[in-house]
Short mmCIF file of C-alpha atoms in Angstrom, two decimals:
data_model
loop_
_atom_site.label_atom_id
_atom_site.label_comp_id
_atom_site.label_asym_id
_atom_site.label_seq_id
_atom_site.Cartn_x
_atom_site.Cartn_y
_atom_site.Cartn_z
CA MET A 1 45.77 102.09 85.49
CA ILE A 2 48.67 99.54 86.83
CA LEU A 3 51.19 101.44 89.13
CA LEU A 4 54.31 99.13 88.78
CA THR A 5 56.61 99.18 91.66
CA LEU A 6 60.36 98.42 89.85
CA PRO A 7 63.16 97.10 91.66
CA TYR A 8 65.48 97.70 93.50
CA SER A 9 63.57 98.16 96.55
CA GLU A 10 63.36 96.45 99.82
CA LEU A 11 60.64 93.67 100.23
CA GLU A 12 60.01 93.82 104.25
CA VAL A 13 59.78 97.88 103.37
CA PRO A 14 58.09 98.43 99.84
CA PRO A 15 57.64 102.03 99.14
CA CYS A 16 54.25 103.44 100.18
CA GLY A 17 53.55 105.79 97.30
CA PRO A 18 51.76 103.42 95.09
CA ALA A 19 49.88 102.51 97.76
CA VAL A 20 48.72 105.74 98.41
CA LEU A 21 48.42 106.91 94.92
CA LYS A 22 45.94 103.74 94.54
CA GLY A 23 43.75 104.82 97.64
CA ILE A 24 43.32 108.18 96.42
CA ALA A 25 42.27 106.92 93.27
CA GLN A 26 39.68 104.23 94.83
CA ASP A 27 38.49 107.53 97.08
CA SER A 28 37.01 108.86 93.55
CA GLY A 29 36.06 105.79 92.01
CA TYR A 30 38.73 105.28 89.84
CA ASN A 31 40.46 101.14 89.73
CA ILE A 32 44.29 101.37 90.37
CA GLN A 33 46.13 98.40 90.35
CA VAL A 34 49.51 98.09 91.55
CA ILE A 35 51.65 95.21 90.53
CA ASP A 36 55.02 95.15 92.53
CA THR A 37 57.79 93.26 89.94
CA ASN A 38 59.92 93.06 93.28
CA ILE A 39 57.50 89.97 94.59
CA MET A 40 57.30 88.63 91.04
CA LEU A 41 61.29 88.67 91.03
CA LEU A 42 61.30 86.94 93.94
CA ARG A 43 58.52 84.54 92.66
CA ASN A 44 59.15 84.03 89.17
CA PHE A 45 63.09 84.05 89.59
CA CYS A 46 64.34 82.96 92.85
CA ASN A 47 61.88 80.30 93.95
CA ASN A 48 60.86 82.64 97.13
CA ASP A 49 64.33 82.58 98.35
CA MET A 50 65.63 85.78 100.18
CA ASP A 51 68.90 85.56 99.42
CA GLN A 52 68.96 84.94 96.37
CA TYR A 53 66.23 87.73 95.46
CA ASN A 54 69.22 90.08 97.38
CA ARG A 55 72.20 88.54 94.86
CA ILE A 56 70.25 89.07 91.81
CA SER A 57 69.21 92.60 93.09
CA ASP A 58 72.70 93.30 93.43
CA TYR A 59 72.07 93.79 89.04
CA TRP A 60 70.48 96.87 89.36
CA LEU A 61 72.36 98.58 91.91
CA GLY A 62 75.47 98.22 89.32
CA LEU A 63 77.03 95.25 91.19
CA ASN A 64 76.12 91.98 89.64
CA LYS A 65 75.24 90.07 86.65
CA PHE A 66 71.26 88.99 85.78
CA PRO A 67 72.05 87.13 83.05
CA GLU A 68 67.65 86.86 82.75
CA VAL A 69 66.99 90.58 83.00
CA ASN A 70 65.15 90.32 79.10
CA VAL A 71 63.14 87.61 80.32
CA PHE A 72 62.38 88.83 83.52
CA TYR A 73 61.11 92.46 81.79
CA GLN A 74 59.53 90.08 78.99
CA ASN A 75 57.59 88.33 81.63
CA ILE A 76 56.51 91.97 83.34
CA TYR A 77 55.08 92.96 79.56
CA GLN A 78 53.14 90.03 79.18
CA GLU A 79 51.72 90.25 82.40
CA LEU A 80 50.31 93.66 81.12
CA CYS A 81 49.18 92.56 78.05
CA LYS A 82 46.39 90.66 79.95
CA GLN A 83 45.15 93.59 81.57
CA ASN A 84 43.03 96.26 80.11
CA PHE A 85 44.04 99.82 81.25
CA LYS A 86 44.68 103.14 79.53
CA TYR A 87 47.80 104.35 81.83
CA LEU A 88 51.15 102.70 83.05
CA GLY A 89 52.39 104.54 85.93
CA ILE A 90 56.33 103.80 86.86
CA SER A 91 57.11 104.49 89.92
CA VAL A 92 60.96 105.81 90.09
CA PHE A 93 61.17 105.43 94.49
CA SER A 94 64.78 106.56 94.12
CA VAL A 95 67.96 106.17 92.37
CA TYR A 96 67.72 102.54 93.53
CA THR A 97 64.80 102.27 90.28
CA HIS A 98 66.74 104.35 88.06
CA MET A 99 68.67 101.57 86.28
CA ALA A 100 65.22 99.22 85.73
CA ALA A 101 62.97 101.93 84.72
CA TYR A 102 65.13 102.70 82.01
CA GLU A 103 66.11 99.78 80.91
CA PHE A 104 62.38 98.60 81.16
CA LEU A 105 60.99 101.41 79.43
CA ASN A 106 63.71 100.99 77.06
CA TYR A 107 62.13 97.43 76.57
CA ILE A 108 58.94 98.37 75.93
CA LYS A 109 59.92 101.29 74.15
CA ASP A 110 58.77 99.35 70.03
CA LEU A 111 56.79 96.39 71.52
CA PRO A 112 52.77 97.19 70.29
CA HIS A 113 50.70 98.59 73.74
CA ASN A 114 48.05 101.39 73.85
CA TRP A 115 48.73 102.15 77.06
CA GLU A 116 49.99 105.60 77.74
CA ILE A 117 53.77 105.36 79.79
CA VAL A 118 53.16 108.21 83.01
CA VAL A 119 56.16 108.13 85.80
CA GLY A 120 56.23 109.82 88.89
CA GLY A 121 58.31 109.94 92.05
CA LYS A 122 60.48 111.26 94.10
CA GLY A 123 63.50 109.09 92.02
CA LEU A 124 62.83 111.22 88.93
CA THR A 125 64.30 114.62 90.36
CA THR A 126 67.20 113.12 91.57
CA SER A 127 70.85 112.75 89.44
CA PRO A 128 71.45 108.95 88.59
CA PHE A 129 74.68 107.58 89.99
CA GLU A 130 75.45 104.91 87.54
CA GLY A 131 75.40 103.66 84.28
CA PHE A 132 74.53 107.02 82.64
CA ALA A 133 77.92 108.00 81.95
CA GLU A 134 76.84 109.71 78.30
CA TYR A 135 74.73 112.39 79.77
CA ASP A 136 75.55 115.05 81.93
CA ARG A 137 75.54 114.76 86.11
CA GLY A 138 73.90 117.53 86.31
CA MET A 139 71.02 115.98 84.37
CA LEU A 140 67.71 114.59 86.66
CA PHE A 141 66.22 111.26 85.53
CA TRP A 142 63.35 112.75 84.28
CA GLN A 143 64.94 114.73 82.02
CA ILE A 144 67.32 111.59 80.87
CA LEU A 145 63.74 109.82 79.95
CA GLN A 146 62.42 112.30 78.68
CA ALA A 147 65.67 113.28 76.35
CA GLU A 148 64.91 109.21 74.71
CA ASN A 149 61.26 109.86 74.65
CA LEU A 150 60.57 106.76 77.12
CA TYR A 151 56.92 108.11 78.69
CA ASP A 152 54.28 110.13 77.59
CA LYS A 153 53.25 112.48 80.61
CA VAL A 154 55.83 112.76 83.88
CA ILE A 155 54.19 113.81 87.16
CA LEU A 156 57.01 115.37 89.40
CA GLY A 157 56.11 116.32 92.71
CA ASP A 158 53.69 115.04 95.08
CA ALA A 159 50.70 112.96 92.96
CA GLU A 160 47.90 113.11 95.44
CA ASP A 161 45.87 115.86 93.21
CA ALA A 162 47.51 114.92 89.74
CA ILE A 163 46.54 111.15 89.84
CA ILE A 164 42.75 112.20 89.75
CA ASP A 165 43.09 114.82 87.19
CA LEU A 166 44.59 112.29 84.95
CA LEU A 167 42.24 109.19 85.96
CA SER A 168 39.36 112.28 84.91
CA GLY A 169 40.49 113.38 81.59
CA ASN A 170 41.88 116.99 83.39
CA TYR A 171 45.92 116.31 82.81
CA THR A 172 46.36 117.39 79.47
CA ASP A 173 50.23 118.44 79.71
CA PRO A 174 53.07 115.89 79.22
CA PHE A 175 54.44 117.55 81.72
CA VAL A 176 52.92 118.28 85.17
CA LYS A 177 54.78 119.68 88.21
CA ASN A 178 51.86 119.30 91.20
CA THR A 179 52.42 121.46 94.17
CA PRO A 180 50.68 120.97 97.08
CA LYS A 181 47.30 123.58 97.32
#
């Protein structure tokens, strides 16, 4: 499994969810690779310049233009195609990752791939604040993604148990609300 962290997140304080899930999976004998695409953005599009990274990242907050956004998504897709995995996990950490998750999922929707797309994260259960005017303001982000058929499986709530169910093949329902025991 590969877990993607998409923009926008602060590089100084990356979301801990993917790292925690990686540790849980590894403790159970499964392999998960975490790819922070924010680091890819910093290295490949900003020449490791934090000021430039912050300016470009404003795109995902609806504040700026980023003309190379499709090239960025293409780079992510090409990196994924080099890997061998069954599940692509998209970590939707907060409302700040809505735009990138939505755009990237749309970008890869019709491209060839042999993995299932699993979305998870706290940001799925929030309502988007920008860029989704065609949807009812009361819709949660996972419902918008579902309406456009942008994922195969969704994990709502804490994923500590659901990730093991998924990786072990015991996760067959496309919708799981994982609740702590």
